[in-house]
Amino acid sequence: DAGVTQSPTHLIKTRGQHVTLRCSPISGHKSVSWYQQVLGQGPQFIFQYYEKEERGRGNFPDRFSARQFPNYSSELNVNALLLGDSALYLCASSLQVSNTEAFFGQGTRLTVV
Amino acid sequence: KNQVEQSPQSLIILEGKNCTLQCNYTVSPFSNLRWYKQDTGRGPVSLTIMTFSENTKSNGRYTATLDADTKQSSLHITASQLSDSASYICVVSAGYSSASKIIFGSGTRLSIRP
């Protein structure tokens, strides 16, 4: 059974551009969460979606948005990219919205130049 | 403010030696504490998860302890191997509601030298 899959694995964008990152959760998992991890730091919570509805939002600007599809896959969108958006973006899936164990994908390494 | 502090920030030990990583937290209400292993550029992988009533949990050569009174946890690695080189992240959940209540530490970067 496939784990959490994220695409693309690596991405280079220029300042001001827009980016879309994708995540497919483990089969049967209905909750998807997004995290930003800057080098040398722990992941920072961005969004959680459950049953296609936003269930939590971290302290990130409105340039960050996300959505979840009927098949529970999810997209994270970032507009007007800044150099500081360069990070590893992690997606985690879990069975429920509550704090059951989360399984992480390999991440998408975004570099903004 | 909910916080998770880990120490040391980085650690270098020789292959075969043991080591202990520390995690102190100020998270309320406490739900559970997890230790993750994260290889460079990869997603975190869960090692252990402990609730309030558990004070020790093992996963192979990894043993985690939890003292809910002092709000401290440790991860002990026995007979280290080169493949143990990674970042180890302590994660504490506040309540049961959502992922927004999960607080990550900054991690301890462990390097195992032959």
PDB file of N, CA and C in Angstrom, chain B residues 3-11 18-26 33-36 50 55 63-67 70-77 87-92 104-110:
ATOM      1  N   GLN B   3       5.245  25.458  23.827  1.00  0.00           N
ATOM      2  CA  GLN B   3       6.585  25.352  23.247  1.00  0.00           C
ATOM      3  C   GLN B   3       7.181  23.977  23.494  1.00  0.00           C
ATOM      4  N   VAL B   4       8.065  23.593  22.593  1.00  0.00           N
ATOM      5  CA  VAL B   4       8.826  22.348  22.723  1.00  0.00           C
ATOM      6  C   VAL B   4      10.293  22.681  22.485  1.00  0.00           C
ATOM      7  N   GLU B   5      11.121  22.406  23.492  1.00  0.00           N
ATOM      8  CA  GLU B   5      12.537  22.710  23.413  1.00  0.00           C
ATOM      9  C   GLU B   5      13.342  21.411  23.432  1.00  0.00           C
ATOM     10  N   GLN B   6      14.280  21.292  22.504  1.00  0.00           N
ATOM     11  CA  GLN B   6      15.093  20.086  22.440  1.00  0.00           C
ATOM     12  C   GLN B   6      16.559  20.398  22.673  1.00  0.00           C
ATOM     13  N   SER B   7      17.242  19.447  23.276  1.00  0.00           N
ATOM     14  CA  SER B   7      18.682  19.593  23.480  1.00  0.00           C
ATOM     15  C   SER B   7      19.358  18.227  23.406  1.00  0.00           C
ATOM     16  N   PRO B   8      20.617  18.195  22.961  1.00  0.00           N
ATOM     17  CA  PRO B   8      21.335  19.321  22.379  1.00  0.00           C
ATOM     18  C   PRO B   8      20.833  19.621  20.967  1.00  0.00           C
ATOM     19  N   GLN B   9      21.293  20.718  20.400  1.00  0.00           N
ATOM     20  CA  GLN B   9      20.931  21.033  19.014  1.00  0.00           C
ATOM     21  C   GLN B   9      21.574  20.049  18.058  1.00  0.00           C
ATOM     22  N   SER B  10      22.807  19.664  18.380  1.00  0.00           N
ATOM     23  CA  SER B  10      23.507  18.695  17.544  1.00  0.00           C
ATOM     24  C   SER B  10      24.396  17.826  18.420  1.00  0.00           C
ATOM     25  N   LEU B  11      24.709  16.641  17.920  1.00  0.00           N
ATOM     26  CA  LEU B  11      25.460  15.659  18.699  1.00  0.00           C
ATOM     27  C   LEU B  11      26.223  14.762  17.738  1.00  0.00           C
ATOM     28  N   ASN B  18      26.069   4.698  22.872  1.00  0.00           N
ATOM     29  CA  ASN B  18      24.693   5.075  23.204  1.00  0.00           C
ATOM     30  C   ASN B  18      24.588   6.595  23.322  1.00  0.00           C
ATOM     31  N   CYS B  19      23.380   7.103  23.195  1.00  0.00           N
ATOM     32  CA  CYS B  19      23.173   8.531  23.409  1.00  0.00           C
ATOM     33  C   CYS B  19      21.741   8.776  23.864  1.00  0.00           C
ATOM     34  N   THR B  20      21.545   9.946  24.486  1.00  0.00           N
ATOM     35  CA  THR B  20      20.225  10.334  24.965  1.00  0.00           C
ATOM     36  C   THR B  20      19.917  11.754  24.529  1.00  0.00           C
ATOM     37  N   LEU B  21      18.763  11.925  23.923  1.00  0.00           N
ATOM     38  CA  LEU B  21      18.298  13.235  23.464  1.00  0.00           C
ATOM     39  C   LEU B  21      17.180  13.699  24.392  1.00  0.00           C
ATOM     40  N   GLN B  22      17.134  15.017  24.630  1.00  0.00           N
ATOM     41  CA  GLN B  22      16.185  15.548  25.596  1.00  0.00           C
ATOM     42  C   GLN B  22      15.124  16.422  24.934  1.00  0.00           C
ATOM     43  N   CYS B  23      13.951  16.424  25.562  1.00  0.00           N
ATOM     44  CA  CYS B  23      12.833  17.251  25.094  1.00  0.00           C
ATOM     45  C   CYS B  23      12.076  17.778  26.307  1.00  0.00           C
ATOM     46  N   ASN B  24      11.962  19.104  26.405  1.00  0.00           N
ATOM     47  CA  ASN B  24      11.166  19.743  27.450  1.00  0.00           C
ATOM     48  C   ASN B  24      10.015  20.484  26.778  1.00  0.00           C
ATOM     49  N   TYR B  25       8.864  20.413  27.381  1.00  0.00           N
ATOM     50  CA  TYR B  25       7.710  21.043  26.739  1.00  0.00           C
ATOM     51  C   TYR B  25       6.862  21.817  27.739  1.00  0.00           C
ATOM     52  N   THR B  26       6.223  22.835  27.216  1.00  0.00           N
ATOM     53  CA  THR B  26       5.214  23.581  27.976  1.00  0.00           C
ATOM     54  C   THR B  26       3.986  23.626  27.087  1.00  0.00           C
ATOM     55  N   LEU B  33       2.880  12.672  23.122  1.00  0.00           N
ATOM     56  CA  LEU B  33       4.220  13.089  22.716  1.00  0.00           C
ATOM     57  C   LEU B  33       4.785  12.038  21.792  1.00  0.00           C
ATOM     58  N   ARG B  34       5.365  12.502  20.694  1.00  0.00           N
ATOM     59  CA  ARG B  34       5.925  11.588  19.705  1.00  0.00           C
ATOM     60  C   ARG B  34       7.368  11.979  19.407  1.00  0.00           C
ATOM     61  N   TRP B  35       8.137  10.999  19.068  1.00  0.00           N
ATOM     62  CA  TRP B  35       9.482  11.213  18.542  1.00  0.00           C
ATOM     63  C   TRP B  35       9.488  10.767  17.085  1.00  0.00           C
ATOM     64  N   TYR B  36      10.045  11.631  16.248  1.00  0.00           N
ATOM     65  CA  TYR B  36      10.186  11.324  14.828  1.00  0.00           C
ATOM     66  C   TYR B  36      11.664  11.330  14.460  1.00  0.00           C
ATOM     67  N   MET B  50       3.573   8.427  22.899  1.00  0.00           N
ATOM     68  CA  MET B  50       3.228   8.144  24.285  1.00  0.00           C
ATOM     69  C   MET B  50       2.129   9.071  24.751  1.00  0.00           C
ATOM     70  N   ASN B  55       5.048   5.947  30.548  1.00  0.00           N
ATOM     71  CA  ASN B  55       6.311   6.598  30.864  1.00  0.00           C
ATOM     72  C   ASN B  55       7.503   5.994  30.125  1.00  0.00           C
ATOM     73  N   THR B  63      14.439   3.925  22.774  1.00  0.00           N
ATOM     74  CA  THR B  63      13.583   3.891  23.954  1.00  0.00           C
ATOM     75  C   THR B  63      13.253   5.321  24.356  1.00  0.00           C
ATOM     76  N   ALA B  64      11.964   5.623  24.401  1.00  0.00           N
ATOM     77  CA  ALA B  64      11.517   6.958  24.801  1.00  0.00           C
ATOM     78  C   ALA B  64      10.954   6.896  26.208  1.00  0.00           C
ATOM     79  N   THR B  65      11.203   7.947  26.979  1.00  0.00           N
ATOM     80  CA  THR B  65      10.627   8.061  28.316  1.00  0.00           C
ATOM     81  C   THR B  65       9.828   9.354  28.400  1.00  0.00           C
ATOM     82  N   LEU B  66       8.874   9.367  29.285  1.00  0.00           N
ATOM     83  CA  LEU B  66       8.045  10.560  29.479  1.00  0.00           C
ATOM     84  C   LEU B  66       7.796  10.755  30.967  1.00  0.00           C
ATOM     85  N   ASP B  67       8.080  11.961  31.442  1.00  0.00           N
ATOM     86  CA  ASP B  67       7.736  12.364  32.804  1.00  0.00           C
ATOM     87  C   ASP B  67       6.744  13.515  32.675  1.00  0.00           C
ATOM     88  N   THR B  70       7.173  16.594  35.252  1.00  0.00           N
ATOM     89  CA  THR B  70       8.211  17.596  34.951  1.00  0.00           C
ATOM     90  C   THR B  70       8.151  18.057  33.501  1.00  0.00           C
ATOM     91  N   LYS B  71       7.259  17.452  32.709  1.00  0.00           N
ATOM     92  CA  LYS B  71       7.097  17.801  31.299  1.00  0.00           C
ATOM     93  C   LYS B  71       8.411  17.634  30.549  1.00  0.00           C
ATOM     94  N   GLN B  72       8.991  16.448  30.734  1.00  0.00           N
ATOM     95  CA  GLN B  72      10.239  16.128  30.056  1.00  0.00           C
ATOM     96  C   GLN B  72      10.140  14.760  29.401  1.00  0.00           C
ATOM     97  N   SER B  73      10.819  14.636  28.280  1.00  0.00           N
ATOM     98  CA  SER B  73      10.911  13.350  27.595  1.00  0.00           C
ATOM     99  C   SER B  73      12.348  13.159  27.132  1.00  0.00           C
ATOM    100  N   SER B  74      12.734  11.910  26.983  1.00  0.00           N
ATOM    101  CA  SER B  74      14.057  11.621  26.446  1.00  0.00           C
ATOM    102  C   SER B  74      13.937  10.491  25.431  1.00  0.00           C
ATOM    103  N   LEU B  75      14.868  10.484  24.501  1.00  0.00           N
ATOM    104  CA  LEU B  75      14.965   9.398  23.526  1.00  0.00           C
ATOM    105  C   LEU B  75      16.362   8.816  23.652  1.00  0.00           C
ATOM    106  N   HIS B  76      16.435   7.553  24.038  1.00  0.00           N
ATOM    107  CA  HIS B  76      17.714   6.886  24.217  1.00  0.00           C
ATOM    108  C   HIS B  76      17.946   5.950  23.038  1.00  0.00           C
ATOM    109  N   ILE B  77      19.115   6.076  22.429  1.00  0.00           N
ATOM    110  CA  ILE B  77      19.493   5.222  21.305  1.00  0.00           C
ATOM    111  C   ILE B  77      20.633   4.325  21.759  1.00  0.00           C
ATOM    112  N   SER B  87      18.004  13.827  11.934  1.00  0.00           N
ATOM    113  CA  SER B  87      17.442  14.738  12.938  1.00  0.00           C
ATOM    114  C   SER B  87      16.332  14.022  13.681  1.00  0.00           C
ATOM    115  N   TYR B  88      16.282  14.230  14.984  1.00  0.00           N
ATOM    116  CA  TYR B  88      15.252  13.602  15.804  1.00  0.00           C
ATOM    117  C   TYR B  88      14.372  14.712  16.374  1.00  0.00           C
ATOM    118  N   ILE B  89      13.098  14.623  16.063  1.00  0.00           N
ATOM    119  CA  ILE B  89      12.171  15.707  16.394  1.00  0.00           C
ATOM    120  C   ILE B  89      11.168  15.233  17.430  1.00  0.00           C
ATOM    121  N   CYS B  90      11.022  16.039  18.476  1.00  0.00           N
ATOM    122  CA  CYS B  90      10.040  15.796  19.527  1.00  0.00           C
ATOM    123  C   CYS B  90       8.786  16.598  19.174  1.00  0.00           C
ATOM    124  N   VAL B  91       7.647  15.951  19.222  1.00  0.00           N
ATOM    125  CA  VAL B  91       6.395  16.584  18.817  1.00  0.00           C
ATOM    126  C   VAL B  91       5.356  16.364  19.912  1.00  0.00           C
ATOM    127  N   VAL B  92       4.748  17.448  20.383  1.00  0.00           N
ATOM    128  CA  VAL B  92       3.761  17.354  21.451  1.00  0.00           C
ATOM    129  C   VAL B  92       2.424  17.850  20.945  1.00  0.00           C
ATOM    130  N   PHE B 104       5.952  21.232  17.148  1.00  0.00           N
ATOM    131  CA  PHE B 104       7.198  20.551  16.828  1.00  0.00           C
ATOM    132  C   PHE B 104       8.370  21.227  17.519  1.00  0.00           C
ATOM    133  N   GLY B 105       9.309  20.429  18.002  1.00  0.00           N
ATOM    134  CA  GLY B 105      10.588  20.975  18.417  1.00  0.00           C
ATOM    135  C   GLY B 105      11.456  21.221  17.194  1.00  0.00           C
ATOM    136  N   SER B 106      12.589  21.878  17.404  1.00  0.00           N
ATOM    137  CA  SER B 106      13.491  22.172  16.288  1.00  0.00           C
ATOM    138  C   SER B 106      14.374  20.996  15.928  1.00  0.00           C
ATOM    139  N   GLY B 107      14.377  19.980  16.776  1.00  0.00           N
ATOM    140  CA  GLY B 107      15.127  18.776  16.455  1.00  0.00           C
ATOM    141  C   GLY B 107      16.539  18.764  17.011  1.00  0.00           C
ATOM    142  N   THR B 108      17.079  17.563  17.149  1.00  0.00           N
ATOM    143  CA  THR B 108      18.494  17.351  17.469  1.00  0.00           C
ATOM    144  C   THR B 108      19.123  16.666  16.266  1.00  0.00           C
ATOM    145  N   ARG B 109      20.187  17.274  15.757  1.00  0.00           N
ATOM    146  CA  ARG B 109      20.876  16.692  14.613  1.00  0.00           C
ATOM    147  C   ARG B 109      21.938  15.730  15.128  1.00  0.00           C
ATOM    148  N   LEU B 110      21.755  14.423  14.893  1.00  0.00           N
ATOM    149  CA  LEU B 110      22.676  13.388  15.376  1.00  0.00           C
ATOM    150  C   LEU B 110      23.534  12.883  14.234  1.00  0.00           C
TER     151      LEU B 110
END
